[in-house]
Amino acid sequence: MPPPPSPSLHTHTDESELLVQMPLVMRTAIAGCDNQMLVDMLLRLKSIVYLPGDFVCKKNIDFHHFLLLDCVDSYFQVSVLGCIVSHFLFVALGFIVFHYSMSVSWVCRLSLPVSFSLGVASLLLPSLAHIFPLQGDIGKEMYIIKAGEVQVIGGPDNKIVFVTLKAGCVFGEISLLQSSKDGGNRRTANVAAHGFANLFVLDKKDLQDILSKAPAAAAAEANKKTGMALFAPKPPTPKMLRAFGQFNKAAFIEKLKLASSGDKQ
Ligand SMILES: Nc1ncnc2c1ncn2[C@@H]1O[C@@H]2COP(=O)(O)O[C@H]2[C@H]1O
């Protein structure tokens, strides 16, 4: 008797079984989708697990990461470090100048104030980042949450949680769909994994391919035109309704009075 097939070697799968395992939001969305589009999309999805706190999308560059100062958690320490680093740079510069037998007096005189200013500048860097925010990542992928949660975060030190997205939610699509003019393809928010998050990732190019082939895309284009009809001038009111529209209450009461006085006579 042949051995029973191992579960991992099944050649075909029952779609309804697969569907049951998906988050409810995804199942509902799938129900209204074009079949070919779904197949196209599913074949291109990659599954990635993000660790707790990992950034999936970045709107702002974090200056502590930027300066490679993850271990330094206060602006004061950053500025002190800035002073020390710039002072050593000047000492090195002085050494080079001295080595080439040039005057070092101006280097010595400038060393302290410049080190100090650079220290102050490094103190101000995080505040400057809020005034002149650096542009974030260019969106290259969008995500569907398979399991776990992600949070859209912002504010100082990304402490504010704007929204928590759960299994079945889609995000990271805005920068993919916006035009690149005026930096429109930059991430509009920071998104980080809240606990372990298993995400399906879809490339920008794959998304564009799917949308260009999908009949739904054409329908959406057509809908833009038909949708306008909803706001177009309304058709003229039918005759009967127009008669109601011209209904004059005072004249009607006058007619009633006349009729009743005629009855009495
Ligand atoms: N208020 C919000 N609610 C839900 N999702 C958001 C919100 N703001 C931003 N996002 C998502 O966060 C993503 C960040 O990258 P994108 O700008 O590409 O696309 C963004 C949206 O998908």
GROMACS .gro file of C-alpha atoms and ligand atoms in nm:
model
  287
    1MET     CA    1   0.000   0.000   0.000
    2PRO     CA    2   0.149   0.341  -0.095
    3PRO     CA    3   0.229   0.569   0.202
    4PRO     CA    4  -0.013   0.859   0.258
    5PRO     CA    5   0.114   1.184   0.102
    6SER     CA    6   0.287   1.414   0.345
    7PRO     CA    7   0.090   1.739   0.408
    8SER     CA    8   0.374   1.953   0.272
    9LEU     CA    9   0.366   1.769  -0.064
   10HIS     CA   10   0.003   1.839  -0.154
   11THR     CA   11  -0.011   1.922  -0.523
   12HIS     CA   12  -0.332   2.121  -0.510
   13THR     CA   13  -0.494   2.331  -0.241
   14ASP     CA   14  -0.854   2.405  -0.168
   15GLU     CA   15  -0.897   2.783  -0.207
   16SER     CA   16  -1.178   2.792   0.048
   17GLU     CA   17  -0.938   2.639   0.305
   18LEU     CA   18  -0.682   2.907   0.226
   19LEU     CA   19  -0.944   3.178   0.243
   20VAL     CA   20  -1.055   3.070   0.592
   21GLN     CA   21  -0.699   3.120   0.718
   22MET     CA   22  -0.688   3.480   0.596
   23PRO     CA   23  -0.788   3.778   0.812
   24LEU     CA   24  -1.158   3.869   0.777
   25VAL     CA   25  -1.083   4.213   0.627
   26MET     CA   26  -0.879   4.049   0.353
   27ARG     CA   27  -1.148   3.791   0.281
   28THR     CA   28  -1.406   4.065   0.239
   29ALA     CA   29  -1.178   4.264   0.008
   30ILE     CA   30  -1.099   3.952  -0.197
   31ALA     CA   31  -1.469   3.879  -0.247
   32GLY     CA   32  -1.504   4.199  -0.450
   33CYS     CA   33  -1.186   4.156  -0.658
   34ASP     CA   34  -1.125   4.049  -1.010
   35ASN     CA   35  -0.989   3.687  -1.018
   36GLN     CA   36  -0.703   3.752  -1.259
   37MET     CA   37  -0.593   4.054  -1.059
   38LEU     CA   38  -0.589   3.845  -0.741
   39VAL     CA   39  -0.379   3.569  -0.898
   40ASP     CA   40  -0.139   3.831  -1.038
   41MET     CA   41  -0.105   3.992  -0.697
   42LEU     CA   42  -0.073   3.675  -0.488
   43LEU     CA   43   0.205   3.544  -0.710
   44ARG     CA   44   0.413   3.856  -0.650
   45LEU     CA   45   0.372   3.890  -0.274
   46LYS     CA   46   0.674   3.829  -0.052
   47SER     CA   47   0.631   3.746   0.315
   48ILE     CA   48   0.855   3.927   0.564
   49VAL     CA   49   0.856   3.920   0.945
   50TYR     CA   50   0.940   4.250   1.121
   51LEU     CA   51   1.070   4.249   1.477
   52PRO     CA   52   0.906   4.459   1.752
   53GLY     CA   53   0.988   4.828   1.698
   54ASP     CA   54   1.131   4.780   1.346
   55PHE     CA   55   1.049   5.067   1.112
   56VAL     CA   56   0.862   4.962   0.798
   57CYS     CA   57   0.814   5.314   0.653
   58LYS     CA   58   1.011   5.624   0.751
   59LYS     CA   59   0.891   5.977   0.703
   60ASN     CA   60   1.160   6.157   0.904
   61ILE     CA   61   1.524   6.080   0.939
   62ASP     CA   62   1.598   6.014   1.303
   63PHE     CA   63   1.902   6.227   1.391
   64HIS     CA   64   2.029   5.980   1.648
   65HIS     CA   65   2.042   5.717   1.372
   66PHE     CA   66   2.176   5.976   1.129
   67LEU     CA   67   2.465   6.066   1.359
   68LEU     CA   68   2.515   5.701   1.456
   69LEU     CA   69   2.452   5.801   1.815
   70ASP     CA   70   2.191   5.546   1.914
   71CYS     CA   71   2.369   5.500   2.246
   72VAL     CA   72   2.342   5.873   2.321
   73ASP     CA   73   1.994   5.951   2.442
   74SER     CA   74   2.009   6.317   2.538
   75TYR     CA   75   2.068   6.627   2.329
   76PHE     CA   76   2.318   6.751   2.590
   77GLN     CA   77   2.536   6.447   2.543
   78VAL     CA   78   2.510   6.490   2.165
   79SER     CA   79   2.636   6.849   2.194
   80VAL     CA   80   2.923   6.756   2.430
   81LEU     CA   81   3.020   6.482   2.190
   82GLY     CA   82   3.000   6.737   1.906
   83CYS     CA   83   3.241   6.968   2.094
   84ILE     CA   84   3.491   6.690   2.158
   85VAL     CA   85   3.478   6.558   1.801
   86SER     CA   86   3.516   6.903   1.644
   87HIS     CA   87   3.800   6.988   1.887
   88PHE     CA   88   3.988   6.675   1.782
   89LEU     CA   89   3.925   6.762   1.418
   90PHE     CA   90   4.089   7.098   1.478
   91VAL     CA   91   4.382   6.941   1.658
   92ALA     CA   92   4.425   6.710   1.359
   93LEU     CA   93   4.400   7.006   1.121
   94GLY     CA   94   4.659   7.193   1.329
   95PHE     CA   95   4.887   6.894   1.313
   96ILE     CA   96   4.855   6.879   0.932
   97VAL     CA   97   4.920   7.254   0.899
   98PHE     CA   98   5.219   7.230   1.137
   99HIS     CA   99   5.345   6.930   0.945
  100TYR     CA  100   5.352   7.138   0.629
  101SER     CA  101   5.540   7.419   0.816
  102MET     CA  102   5.262   7.673   0.787
  103SER     CA  103   5.138   7.912   1.054
  104VAL     CA  104   4.932   7.731   1.316
  105SER     CA  105   4.842   8.039   1.522
  106TRP     CA  106   4.504   8.094   1.346
  107VAL     CA  107   4.414   7.729   1.391
  108CYS     CA  108   4.484   7.753   1.767
  109ARG     CA  109   4.285   8.075   1.800
  110LEU     CA  110   3.985   7.937   1.608
  111SER     CA  111   3.987   7.592   1.760
  112LEU     CA  112   3.793   7.666   2.080
  113PRO     CA  113   3.515   7.894   1.940
  114VAL     CA  114   3.458   7.667   1.640
  115SER     CA  115   3.447   7.355   1.860
  116PHE     CA  116   3.200   7.537   2.083
  117SER     CA  117   2.981   7.647   1.788
  118LEU     CA  118   2.980   7.300   1.640
  119GLY     CA  119   2.876   7.165   1.979
  120VAL     CA  120   2.589   7.414   1.996
  121ALA     CA  121   2.495   7.330   1.636
  122SER     CA  122   2.478   6.961   1.722
  123LEU     CA  123   2.259   7.057   2.019
  124LEU     CA  124   2.024   7.235   1.779
  125LEU     CA  125   2.023   6.965   1.512
  126PRO     CA  126   1.721   6.774   1.645
  127SER     CA  127   1.521   7.099   1.679
  128LEU     CA  128   1.624   7.204   1.329
  129ALA     CA  129   1.495   6.870   1.203
  130HIS     CA  130   1.150   6.967   1.332
  131ILE     CA  131   1.165   7.313   1.169
  132PHE     CA  132   1.310   7.191   0.840
  133PRO     CA  133   1.207   6.827   0.826
  134LEU     CA  134   1.429   6.621   0.601
  135GLN     CA  135   1.239   6.430   0.340
  136GLY     CA  136   1.178   6.068   0.426
  137ASP     CA  137   1.218   5.749   0.231
  138ILE     CA  138   1.092   5.716  -0.122
  139GLY     CA  139   0.813   5.456  -0.123
  140LYS     CA  140   0.917   5.146  -0.315
  141GLU     CA  141   0.689   4.885  -0.158
  142MET     CA  142   0.341   4.857  -0.010
  143TYR     CA  143   0.234   4.614   0.259
  144ILE     CA  144  -0.056   4.392   0.361
  145ILE     CA  145  -0.056   4.277   0.723
  146LYS     CA  146  -0.076   3.899   0.733
  147ALA     CA  147  -0.045   3.868   1.112
  148GLY     CA  148   0.039   4.102   1.397
  149GLU     CA  149   0.008   4.480   1.413
  150VAL     CA  150   0.188   4.793   1.297
  151GLN     CA  151   0.150   5.147   1.429
  152VAL     CA  152   0.148   5.477   1.241
  153ILE     CA  153   0.358   5.695   1.471
  154GLY     CA  154   0.494   6.049   1.490
  155GLY     CA  155   0.570   6.343   1.715
  156PRO     CA  156   0.888   6.393   1.919
  157ASP     CA  157   1.076   6.063   1.942
  158ASN     CA  158   0.784   5.895   1.761
  159LYS     CA  159   0.597   5.869   2.090
  160ILE     CA  160   0.251   5.949   1.947
  161VAL     CA  161   0.055   5.656   1.804
  162PHE     CA  162  -0.187   5.787   1.542
  163VAL     CA  163  -0.341   5.454   1.452
  164THR     CA  164  -0.281   5.082   1.499
  165LEU     CA  165  -0.328   4.870   1.188
  166LYS     CA  166  -0.417   4.503   1.226
  167ALA     CA  167  -0.424   4.185   1.014
  168GLY     CA  168  -0.574   4.246   0.671
  169CYS     CA  169  -0.495   4.619   0.663
  170VAL     CA  170  -0.301   4.769   0.374
  171PHE     CA  171  -0.048   5.051   0.414
  172GLY     CA  172   0.245   5.217   0.239
  173GLU     CA  173   0.035   5.265  -0.074
  174ILE     CA  174   0.014   5.648  -0.069
  175SER     CA  175   0.373   5.717  -0.177
  176LEU     CA  176   0.341   5.447  -0.444
  177LEU     CA  177   0.031   5.596  -0.600
  178GLN     CA  178   0.126   5.964  -0.579
  179SER     CA  179   0.327   6.124  -0.857
  180SER     CA  180   0.696   6.187  -0.796
  181LYS     CA  181   0.658   6.558  -0.873
  182ASP     CA  182   0.720   6.776  -0.565
  183GLY     CA  183   0.849   6.475  -0.372
  184GLY     CA  184   0.501   6.317  -0.382
  185ASN     CA  185   0.648   5.969  -0.372
  186ARG     CA  186   0.795   6.016  -0.023
  187ARG     CA  187   0.653   5.832   0.277
  188THR     CA  188   0.383   6.036   0.448
  189ALA     CA  189   0.421   5.876   0.792
  190ASN     CA  190   0.640   5.659   1.009
  191VAL     CA  191   0.514   5.305   1.045
  192ALA     CA  192   0.671   5.061   1.291
  193ALA     CA  193   0.597   4.700   1.387
  194HIS     CA  194   0.410   4.669   1.716
  195GLY     CA  195   0.528   4.331   1.836
  196PHE     CA  196   0.617   4.074   1.571
  197ALA     CA  197   0.446   4.156   1.242
  198ASN     CA  198   0.426   3.928   0.942
  199LEU     CA  199   0.373   4.140   0.631
  200PHE     CA  200   0.309   4.065   0.266
  201VAL     CA  201   0.523   4.301   0.059
  202LEU     CA  202   0.433   4.416  -0.292
  203ASP     CA  203   0.684   4.606  -0.510
  204LYS     CA  204   0.589   4.938  -0.669
  205LYS     CA  205   0.663   4.798  -1.015
  206ASP     CA  206   0.449   4.489  -0.952
  207LEU     CA  207   0.165   4.707  -0.827
  208GLN     CA  208   0.184   4.924  -1.139
  209ASP     CA  209   0.185   4.612  -1.359
  210ILE     CA  210  -0.122   4.471  -1.186
  211LEU     CA  211  -0.310   4.802  -1.199
  212SER     CA  212  -0.232   4.854  -1.566
  213LYS     CA  213  -0.369   4.508  -1.654
  214ALA     CA  214  -0.663   4.502  -1.415
  215PRO     CA  215  -1.006   4.575  -1.565
  216ALA     CA  216  -1.087   4.737  -1.230
  217ALA     CA  217  -0.831   5.008  -1.309
  218ALA     CA  218  -1.008   5.082  -1.635
  219ALA     CA  219  -1.342   5.077  -1.454
  220ALA     CA  220  -1.209   5.323  -1.196
  221GLU     CA  221  -1.101   5.552  -1.479
  222ALA     CA  222  -1.446   5.528  -1.633
  223ASN     CA  223  -1.604   5.584  -1.293
  224LYS     CA  224  -1.425   5.918  -1.268
  225LYS     CA  225  -1.627   6.029  -1.570
  226THR     CA  226  -1.962   5.872  -1.470
  227GLY     CA  227  -1.905   5.992  -1.114
  228MET     CA  228  -1.903   6.347  -1.245
  229ALA     CA  229  -2.256   6.290  -1.375
  230LEU     CA  230  -2.376   6.267  -1.016
  231PHE     CA  231  -2.280   6.629  -0.963
  232ALA     CA  232  -2.397   6.750  -1.305
  233PRO     CA  233  -2.711   6.974  -1.323
  234LYS     CA  234  -3.020   6.774  -1.230
  235PRO     CA  235  -3.275   6.691  -1.504
  236PRO     CA  236  -3.577   6.926  -1.518
  237THR     CA  237  -3.851   6.856  -1.260
  238PRO     CA  238  -4.137   6.650  -1.409
  239LYS     CA  239  -4.455   6.844  -1.491
  240MET     CA  240  -4.664   6.714  -1.200
  241LEU     CA  241  -4.398   6.805  -0.946
  242ARG     CA  242  -4.356   7.143  -1.108
  243ALA     CA  243  -4.732   7.195  -1.054
  244PHE     CA  244  -4.671   7.130  -0.682
  245GLY     CA  245  -4.378   7.364  -0.697
  246GLN     CA  246  -4.603   7.642  -0.821
  247PHE     CA  247  -4.866   7.566  -0.559
  248ASN     CA  248  -4.974   7.895  -0.400
  249LYS     CA  249  -5.110   7.843  -0.049
  250ALA     CA  250  -5.272   8.191  -0.013
  251ALA     CA  251  -5.458   8.161  -0.346
  252PHE     CA  252  -5.572   7.813  -0.250
  253ILE     CA  253  -5.721   7.940   0.083
  254GLU     CA  254  -5.889   8.228  -0.102
  255LYS     CA  255  -6.049   7.975  -0.341
  256LEU     CA  256  -6.170   7.766  -0.044
  257LYS     CA  257  -6.325   8.075   0.122
  258LEU     CA  258  -6.506   8.167  -0.203
  259ALA     CA  259  -6.631   7.813  -0.244
  260SER     CA  260  -6.760   7.799   0.117
  261SER     CA  261  -6.933   8.142   0.088
  262GLY     CA  262  -7.093   8.022  -0.241
  263ASP     CA  263  -7.221   7.711  -0.062
  264LYS     CA  264  -7.381   7.923   0.212
  265GLN     CA  265  -7.566   8.145  -0.039
  266LIG     N1  266  -0.380   5.831   0.955
  266LIG     C1  267  -0.343   5.717   0.895
  266LIG     N2  268  -0.418   5.607   0.910
  266LIG     C2  269  -0.381   5.491   0.852
  266LIG     N3  270  -0.272   5.476   0.776
  266LIG     C3  271  -0.193   5.584   0.757
  266LIG     C4  272  -0.225   5.709   0.814
  266LIG     N4  273  -0.129   5.798   0.777
  266LIG     C5  274  -0.042   5.730   0.700
  266LIG     N5  275  -0.080   5.602   0.688
  266LIG     C6  276  -0.011   5.493   0.614
  266LIG     O1  277   0.126   5.505   0.645
  266LIG     C7  278   0.195   5.493   0.524
  266LIG     C8  279   0.333   5.556   0.520
  266LIG     O2  280   0.384   5.539   0.390
  266LIG     P1  281   0.298   5.592   0.267
  266LIG     O3  282   0.298   5.740   0.269
  266LIG     O4  283   0.345   5.526   0.143
  266LIG     O5  284   0.150   5.539   0.295
  266LIG     C9  285   0.105   5.566   0.426
  266LIG    C10  286  -0.029   5.513   0.464
  266LIG     O6  287  -0.053   5.387   0.406
   0.00000   0.00000   0.00000
